[in-house]
Short mmCIF file of C-alpha atoms in Angstrom, two decimals:
data_model
loop_
_atom_site.label_atom_id
_atom_site.label_comp_id
_atom_site.label_asym_id
_atom_site.label_seq_id
_atom_site.Cartn_x
_atom_site.Cartn_y
_atom_site.Cartn_z
CA UNK A 1 -124.86 22.71 -79.09
CA UNK A 2 -128.28 21.10 -78.86
CA UNK A 3 -131.18 22.92 -77.19
CA UNK A 4 -134.87 22.13 -76.85
CA UNK A 5 -138.02 24.17 -76.41
CA UNK A 6 -141.66 23.13 -76.60
CA UNK A 7 -144.56 24.30 -78.74
CA UNK A 8 -147.91 22.88 -79.83
CA UNK A 9 -149.80 21.93 -83.00
CA UNK A 10 -153.55 21.86 -83.57
CA UNK A 11 -155.07 18.69 -85.02
CA UNK A 12 -158.75 19.27 -85.63
CA UNK A 13 -159.83 20.94 -82.39
CA UNK A 14 -157.22 19.29 -80.18
CA UNK A 15 -153.69 20.31 -79.35
CA UNK A 16 -150.61 18.13 -79.81
CA UNK A 17 -147.30 18.83 -78.09
CA UNK A 18 -144.40 19.52 -80.47
CA UNK A 19 -140.78 19.43 -79.31
CA UNK A 20 -138.53 21.93 -81.08
CA UNK A 21 -134.93 20.72 -81.24
CA UNK A 22 -132.25 23.20 -82.37
CA UNK A 23 -128.76 22.01 -83.24
CA UNK A 24 -125.98 24.41 -84.27
CA UNK A 25 -122.92 22.85 -85.84
CA UNK A 26 -119.89 23.87 -87.85
CA UNK A 27 -120.20 24.24 -91.59
CA UNK A 28 -121.42 26.67 -94.19
CA UNK A 29 -124.11 29.06 -92.84
CA UNK A 30 -127.55 27.53 -93.38
CA UNK A 31 -130.93 27.31 -91.69
CA UNK A 32 -132.91 24.09 -92.18
CA UNK A 33 -136.28 23.13 -90.68
CA UNK A 34 -137.36 19.47 -90.80
CA UNK A 35 -140.36 17.59 -89.42
CA UNK A 36 -143.06 17.93 -92.12
CA UNK A 37 -143.27 21.75 -92.06
CA UNK A 38 -145.67 23.54 -94.40
CA UNK A 39 -144.85 26.73 -96.33
CA UNK A 40 -145.64 29.02 -93.39
CA UNK A 41 -143.29 27.06 -91.11
CA UNK A 42 -140.53 27.07 -93.73
CA UNK A 43 -140.79 30.84 -93.99
CA UNK A 44 -140.14 31.04 -90.24
CA UNK A 45 -136.44 30.95 -91.12
CA UNK A 46 -136.48 34.54 -92.36
CA UNK A 47 -138.82 35.79 -89.64
CA UNK A 48 -136.71 34.25 -86.87
CA UNK A 49 -133.44 35.49 -88.33
CA UNK A 50 -134.72 39.05 -88.58
CA UNK A 51 -136.44 38.98 -85.17
CA UNK A 52 -133.36 37.68 -83.34
CA UNK A 53 -131.06 40.31 -84.85
CA UNK A 54 -133.52 43.17 -84.36
CA UNK A 55 -134.00 42.20 -80.70
CA UNK A 56 -130.41 42.93 -79.76
CA UNK A 57 -129.24 39.31 -80.00
CA UNK A 58 -126.93 37.69 -82.51
CA UNK A 59 -127.87 35.01 -84.99
CA UNK A 60 -125.17 32.32 -85.40
CA UNK A 61 -123.39 32.26 -88.74
CA UNK A 62 -123.18 28.47 -88.68
CA UNK A 63 -125.27 25.52 -89.74
CA UNK A 64 -128.61 25.68 -87.89
CA UNK A 65 -130.89 22.62 -87.97
CA UNK A 66 -134.35 22.69 -86.43
CA UNK A 67 -136.33 19.49 -85.92
CA UNK A 68 -140.03 19.60 -85.10
CA UNK A 69 -140.90 16.34 -83.36
CA UNK A 70 -142.81 14.09 -83.78
CA UNK A 71 -141.63 14.02 -87.37
CA UNK A 72 -144.73 12.24 -88.72
CA UNK A 73 -147.12 15.02 -87.60
CA UNK A 74 -147.64 17.70 -90.25
CA UNK A 75 -146.86 21.19 -88.94
CA UNK A 76 -148.63 24.31 -90.18
CA UNK A 77 -148.91 27.97 -89.32
CA UNK A 78 -146.57 30.54 -87.78
CA UNK A 79 -146.95 29.50 -84.11
CA UNK A 80 -143.50 27.87 -84.17
CA UNK A 81 -141.61 31.15 -84.71
CA UNK A 82 -141.16 31.91 -81.00
CA UNK A 83 -140.09 28.41 -79.86
CA UNK A 84 -137.58 28.23 -82.73
CA UNK A 85 -136.12 31.61 -81.73
CA UNK A 86 -135.95 30.55 -78.07
CA UNK A 87 -134.22 27.31 -79.09
CA UNK A 88 -131.59 29.25 -81.02
CA UNK A 89 -130.98 31.61 -78.08
CA UNK A 90 -130.67 28.62 -75.73
CA UNK A 91 -128.31 26.81 -78.09
CA UNK A 92 -126.04 29.86 -78.32
CA UNK A 93 -126.30 30.37 -74.53
CA UNK A 94 -127.71 33.87 -74.88
CA UNK A 95 -130.30 32.73 -72.35
CA UNK A 96 -129.76 29.92 -69.85
CA UNK A 97 -133.14 29.49 -68.16
CA UNK A 98 -134.77 26.10 -67.59
CA UNK A 99 -137.73 25.96 -70.00
CA UNK A 100 -138.60 22.27 -69.73
CA UNK A 101 -142.04 23.05 -68.27
CA UNK A 102 -142.71 26.11 -70.43
CA UNK A 103 -144.74 26.14 -73.66
CA UNK A 104 -143.97 28.81 -76.27
CA UNK A 105 -146.56 30.00 -78.79
CA UNK A 106 -146.44 32.96 -81.13
CA UNK A 107 -145.69 34.42 -84.54
CA UNK A 108 -142.73 36.79 -84.82
CA UNK A 109 -142.48 39.95 -86.88
CA UNK A 110 -139.16 40.98 -88.38
CA UNK A 111 -138.76 43.61 -85.65
CA UNK A 112 -139.19 40.96 -82.96
CA UNK A 113 -142.75 41.82 -81.92
CA UNK A 114 -145.22 39.00 -81.29
CA UNK A 115 -148.38 38.80 -83.37
CA UNK A 116 -151.76 37.12 -82.82
CA UNK A 117 -151.76 33.35 -83.24
CA UNK A 118 -154.88 31.28 -83.93
CA UNK A 119 -155.76 28.23 -81.85
CA UNK A 120 -154.37 29.42 -78.50
CA UNK A 121 -157.18 27.90 -76.39
CA UNK A 122 -156.84 24.23 -77.46
CA UNK A 123 -153.05 24.49 -77.29
CA UNK A 124 -153.11 25.88 -73.75
CA UNK A 125 -155.65 23.22 -72.74
CA UNK A 126 -153.37 20.38 -73.84
CA UNK A 127 -150.44 22.04 -72.06
CA UNK A 128 -152.34 21.74 -68.79
CA UNK A 129 -153.09 18.08 -69.51
CA UNK A 130 -149.37 17.43 -70.12
CA UNK A 131 -148.38 19.07 -66.81
CA UNK A 132 -146.76 22.22 -68.19
CA UNK A 133 -146.72 25.06 -65.67
CA UNK A 134 -145.97 28.16 -67.78
CA UNK A 135 -147.25 29.37 -71.15
CA UNK A 136 -145.63 32.20 -73.12
CA UNK A 137 -148.06 33.83 -75.58
CA UNK A 138 -148.35 37.15 -77.44
CA UNK A 139 -149.89 39.87 -75.28
CA UNK A 140 -152.91 40.12 -77.58
CA UNK A 141 -153.73 36.46 -76.88
CA UNK A 142 -153.31 36.59 -73.10
CA UNK A 143 -157.05 36.96 -72.38
CA UNK A 144 -157.72 33.80 -74.37
CA UNK A 145 -154.93 31.85 -72.70
CA UNK A 146 -156.11 32.61 -69.13
CA UNK A 147 -159.46 30.96 -69.84
CA UNK A 148 -157.68 27.73 -68.82
CA UNK A 149 -157.09 27.76 -65.07
CA UNK A 150 -154.03 26.42 -63.28
CA UNK A 151 -151.30 27.79 -65.57
CA UNK A 152 -148.97 30.78 -65.41
CA UNK A 153 -149.52 32.83 -68.57
CA UNK A 154 -146.64 35.13 -69.58
CA UNK A 155 -147.83 37.81 -72.04
CA UNK A 156 -144.92 39.05 -74.18
CA UNK A 157 -144.99 42.06 -76.47
CA UNK A 158 -141.74 41.21 -78.26
CA UNK A 159 -138.75 38.89 -78.22
CA UNK A 160 -136.45 41.48 -76.63
CA UNK A 161 -138.76 41.81 -73.62
CA UNK A 162 -138.94 38.03 -73.25
CA UNK A 163 -135.15 37.67 -73.41
CA UNK A 164 -134.81 40.28 -70.66
CA UNK A 165 -137.34 38.33 -68.58
CA UNK A 166 -135.37 35.08 -68.84
CA UNK A 167 -132.11 36.88 -68.10
CA UNK A 168 -133.60 38.42 -64.96
CA UNK A 169 -133.16 41.97 -66.27
CA UNK A 170 -136.92 42.67 -66.35
CA UNK A 171 -140.01 40.92 -65.05
CA UNK A 172 -143.16 40.23 -67.06
CA UNK A 173 -146.16 40.01 -64.78
CA UNK A 174 -148.35 36.94 -65.41
CA UNK A 175 -151.75 37.61 -66.99
CA UNK A 176 -154.86 37.16 -64.88
CA UNK A 177 -158.58 37.00 -65.59
CA UNK A 178 -160.06 40.43 -64.94
CA UNK A 179 -163.69 39.30 -64.66
CA UNK A 180 -164.85 41.19 -67.76
CA UNK A 181 -164.20 38.16 -69.92
CA UNK A 182 -167.14 36.31 -68.42
CA UNK A 183 -169.66 39.15 -68.64
CA UNK A 184 -168.72 41.29 -71.64
CA UNK A 185 -171.04 39.47 -74.01
CA UNK A 186 -173.90 38.68 -71.65
CA UNK A 187 -176.08 41.43 -73.17
CA UNK A 188 -177.48 40.25 -76.47
CA UNK A 189 -176.58 42.73 -79.21
CA UNK A 190 -178.56 41.26 -82.10
CA UNK A 191 -182.20 41.48 -83.20
CA UNK A 192 -184.66 40.88 -80.38
CA UNK A 193 -188.05 39.26 -80.91
CA UNK A 194 -189.64 42.14 -78.99
CA UNK A 195 -188.59 44.51 -81.79
CA UNK A 196 -190.88 42.75 -84.29
CA UNK A 197 -194.50 43.84 -84.44
CA UNK A 198 -197.19 41.41 -85.53
CA UNK A 199 -196.37 37.98 -87.02
CA UNK A 200 -197.67 36.31 -83.86
CA UNK A 201 -198.03 32.89 -85.49
CA UNK A 202 -194.42 33.01 -86.73
CA UNK A 203 -193.18 34.16 -83.32
CA UNK A 204 -195.02 31.26 -81.71
CA UNK A 205 -193.31 28.85 -84.12
CA UNK A 206 -189.89 30.30 -83.19
CA UNK A 207 -190.67 29.91 -79.49
CA UNK A 208 -191.65 26.26 -79.92
CA UNK A 209 -188.52 25.56 -82.00
CA UNK A 210 -186.28 27.29 -79.46
CA UNK A 211 -187.84 25.42 -76.54
CA UNK A 212 -187.37 21.97 -78.06
CA UNK A 213 -184.28 22.63 -80.18
CA UNK A 214 -186.24 21.79 -83.34
CA UNK A 215 -185.32 22.62 -86.91
CA UNK A 216 -187.62 25.05 -88.69
CA UNK A 217 -188.70 25.90 -92.24
CA UNK A 218 -190.24 29.30 -92.96
CA UNK A 219 -191.93 30.02 -96.28
CA UNK A 220 -193.58 33.21 -97.43
CA UNK A 221 -193.66 35.95 -100.04
CA UNK A 222 -190.73 38.37 -100.39
CA UNK A 223 -190.70 41.13 -97.77
CA UNK A 224 -192.84 39.29 -95.23
CA UNK A 225 -190.08 39.37 -92.57
CA UNK A 226 -188.68 35.83 -92.73
CA UNK A 227 -185.03 36.90 -92.47
CA UNK A 228 -185.70 39.35 -89.64
CA UNK A 229 -187.57 36.68 -87.68
CA UNK A 230 -184.74 34.23 -88.27
CA UNK A 231 -182.14 36.66 -86.94
CA UNK A 232 -184.22 37.12 -83.79
CA UNK A 233 -184.11 33.40 -82.92
CA UNK A 234 -180.80 33.47 -80.94
CA UNK A 235 -182.30 36.09 -78.60
CA UNK A 236 -184.81 33.58 -77.19
CA UNK A 237 -182.46 30.61 -76.96
CA UNK A 238 -181.35 29.68 -73.43
CA UNK A 239 -178.00 31.14 -72.28
CA UNK A 240 -174.95 28.95 -72.81
CA UNK A 241 -173.35 27.23 -69.85
CA UNK A 242 -169.63 27.70 -69.16
CA UNK A 243 -168.82 24.35 -70.76
CA UNK A 244 -170.83 25.24 -73.86
CA UNK A 245 -169.08 28.62 -74.08
CA UNK A 246 -165.65 27.01 -73.92
CA UNK A 247 -166.75 24.44 -76.50
CA UNK A 248 -167.77 27.16 -78.96
CA UNK A 249 -164.77 29.34 -78.13
CA UNK A 250 -162.41 26.48 -79.00
CA UNK A 251 -163.93 26.21 -82.49
CA UNK A 252 -163.65 29.93 -83.16
CA UNK A 253 -160.11 30.00 -81.80
CA UNK A 254 -158.93 27.33 -84.24
CA UNK A 255 -160.72 29.15 -87.08
CA UNK A 256 -159.03 32.45 -86.22
CA UNK A 257 -162.41 34.17 -85.69
CA UNK A 258 -162.14 34.86 -81.98
CA UNK A 259 -162.32 38.55 -80.99
CA UNK A 260 -159.30 39.49 -78.88
CA UNK A 261 -161.28 41.92 -76.70
CA UNK A 262 -163.84 39.36 -75.47
CA UNK A 263 -162.33 35.93 -76.14
CA UNK A 264 -164.97 33.91 -74.28
CA UNK A 265 -168.04 33.57 -76.51
CA UNK A 266 -171.19 33.84 -74.41
CA UNK A 267 -173.79 34.37 -77.14
CA UNK A 268 -175.08 31.48 -79.19
CA UNK A 269 -173.65 31.52 -82.72
CA UNK A 270 -175.78 32.55 -85.68
CA UNK A 271 -174.27 31.59 -89.04
CA UNK A 272 -175.88 32.60 -92.32
CA UNK A 273 -173.74 31.39 -95.26
CA UNK A 274 -174.52 32.56 -98.80
CA UNK A 275 -176.09 30.01 -101.13
CA UNK A 276 -172.92 30.04 -103.29
CA UNK A 277 -170.95 28.40 -100.46
CA UNK A 278 -168.86 25.38 -101.40
CA UNK A 279 -169.04 21.88 -99.98
CA UNK A 280 -165.82 22.42 -97.98
CA UNK A 281 -166.99 25.81 -96.76
CA UNK A 282 -170.11 24.30 -95.24
CA UNK A 283 -168.80 21.09 -93.65
CA UNK A 284 -165.13 22.04 -93.30
CA UNK A 285 -162.06 20.80 -95.10
CA UNK A 286 -158.76 21.84 -96.63
CA UNK A 287 -155.35 20.19 -96.67
CA UNK A 288 -155.23 20.80 -92.93
CA UNK A 289 -158.97 20.45 -92.11
CA UNK A 290 -160.64 23.46 -90.54
CA UNK A 291 -164.21 23.80 -89.22
CA UNK A 292 -166.91 24.78 -91.70
CA UNK A 293 -170.11 26.74 -91.19
CA UNK A 294 -171.98 23.83 -89.60
CA UNK A 295 -169.30 23.58 -86.88
CA UNK A 296 -169.16 27.36 -86.45
CA UNK A 297 -172.92 27.13 -85.78
CA UNK A 298 -172.34 24.55 -83.00
CA UNK A 299 -174.64 25.23 -80.01
CA UNK A 300 -176.39 27.88 -82.12
CA UNK A 301 -178.31 28.43 -85.34
CA UNK A 302 -177.42 27.65 -88.96
CA UNK A 303 -179.57 29.87 -91.17
CA UNK A 304 -179.93 28.92 -94.85
CA UNK A 305 -181.71 31.77 -96.61
CA UNK A 306 -183.10 31.05 -100.09
CA UNK A 307 -182.80 27.36 -99.32
CA UNK A 308 -183.67 26.06 -102.83
CA UNK A 309 -180.74 28.03 -104.28
CA UNK A 310 -178.16 25.91 -102.43
CA UNK A 311 -176.54 23.19 -104.53
CA UNK A 312 -177.86 19.65 -104.26
CA UNK A 313 -174.46 18.25 -103.24
CA UNK A 314 -174.13 20.89 -100.51
CA UNK A 315 -177.53 20.08 -99.04
CA UNK A 316 -176.91 16.31 -99.11
CA UNK A 317 -173.95 16.61 -96.75
CA UNK A 318 -176.20 18.09 -94.04
CA UNK A 319 -177.97 14.80 -93.37
CA UNK A 320 -175.22 13.00 -91.47
CA UNK A 321 -174.21 15.97 -89.24
CA UNK A 322 -177.87 16.60 -88.36
CA UNK A 323 -178.28 12.97 -87.28
CA UNK A 324 -174.96 12.42 -85.50
CA UNK A 325 -174.28 15.98 -84.27
CA UNK A 326 -170.68 15.65 -85.49
CA UNK A 327 -168.95 15.81 -88.85
CA UNK A 328 -165.91 13.70 -89.74
CA UNK A 329 -163.44 14.83 -92.40
CA UNK A 330 -161.02 12.24 -93.76
CA UNK A 331 -157.76 13.03 -95.50
CA UNK A 332 -154.74 10.97 -96.51
CA UNK A 333 -152.92 11.84 -93.27
CA UNK A 334 -155.88 10.99 -91.03
CA UNK A 335 -159.37 11.96 -89.95
CA UNK A 336 -160.63 14.75 -87.71
CA UNK A 337 -164.04 15.16 -86.10
CA UNK A 338 -165.74 18.49 -85.51
CA UNK A 339 -168.88 19.03 -83.40
CA UNK A 340 -172.03 20.05 -85.31
CA UNK A 341 -174.91 20.29 -82.86
CA UNK A 342 -176.96 23.12 -84.37
CA UNK A 343 -180.52 24.20 -85.11
CA UNK A 344 -181.22 24.38 -88.84
CA UNK A 345 -183.42 27.29 -89.89
CA UNK A 346 -184.44 27.42 -93.55
CA UNK A 347 -186.24 30.13 -95.51
CA UNK A 348 -187.77 29.96 -98.95
CA UNK A 349 -190.01 32.23 -100.98
CA UNK A 350 -193.38 31.44 -102.44
CA UNK A 351 -195.96 33.64 -104.06
CA UNK A 352 -199.58 32.92 -103.05
CA UNK A 353 -201.83 32.06 -105.97
CA UNK A 354 -204.82 34.39 -106.18
CA UNK A 355 -208.34 33.01 -106.31
#
C-alpha cells in the first residue's frame, strides 16, 4: 500500500517542502530510501525500524521503499525520521488519520523519543506559506516553532504518544507562546560600557561607530583594554526590531546554535572567531552550505582580534560581503545566499616607540 506524509528540507536559509512516499510491497524484507539522501538520511532506516518496534507498533517484514520527492533536491540530516515512520504506520494502516495538511519534523531515537532538530524556524515558515495547518515537532523545539503565527504546533515527546494522538486514544495539547520568549533576553548579559573606567576617547569612538554603524579599528599596546572595549560594543547598539530578531534567529536555527530555552534571539550577535579560522569557517561553506561567522554576526558585530594574524586569503573574502551585505556560496548543485550585514571591529597591537 502507498502512503504519503510531508516533511521539509533546508536550502540555505529557506525551507523546501519534501513529500515522503512510502510503498510496501511483497518480496524479501528490505528497507530502501531514494531521492538523493545523504548518510544521515540513509541511517534513518535503523532508527525508524527500532523506534517503530519500541513504540508498541509493528514494522512490516516486507519490501519497504521510501521516496523523498523532489528527487533532484539533495536531502540531509535526521529531520526525515518522523515523517518516514508516520508513512510506514499509514501504509500498514496502524493509523488512519488524514495528514495531508500536516508537516512532520523530527529525529527519532531507537526508543521512539523525539530529539532536537536544527532548522525548525525556516521549515515552519515555509509550511505556513504552503498553506499547511498543523506542524508536528519534538517537544524541545516547540518554543521555536510557535514563533511563526497562524499554525497549530503539536509538541510530541515520542512516537508512541503521537500514535495515540492520531488514534484518538490521547490528546496532545497544541503549543502556545507563553510571552517569556519575547522578553527573556531583553536584559543585556554581556560587558557594559559603564563597567569600564577611563578610556574616554576610545568610548567616544565606540559611540560614534555604534550610532552610524561604522566599522572600527583599534590599535594599542597589550593590556590597554582593546578586547574589553570591543566586547562592550553590543551593549550600546540599538535594540533589534522583531523582524531583525527573526532574521537572526533563522540563521542560528539553521546552524544548530539556537538555545532551546529562549529561541528568539533579542540581543545583537557578537562573534569573535580565532585567527586560525578557515576560509569556509568565516564565510560559510561545506557540501551542504551552512552560514559562517560573518553570517552569524548578521545585525551585530564581527570582532577580529589580532587582525594581522588572520590569513591573507581569509581577509580578502571580507571585501565583497562588506560591500554587498550578503555572501553567495556556489556549489555544483547550486548557489545559496546568506545575509552578512555586520559591523567589523578589528584590534591590533603596537608598541609605542620611546623618544
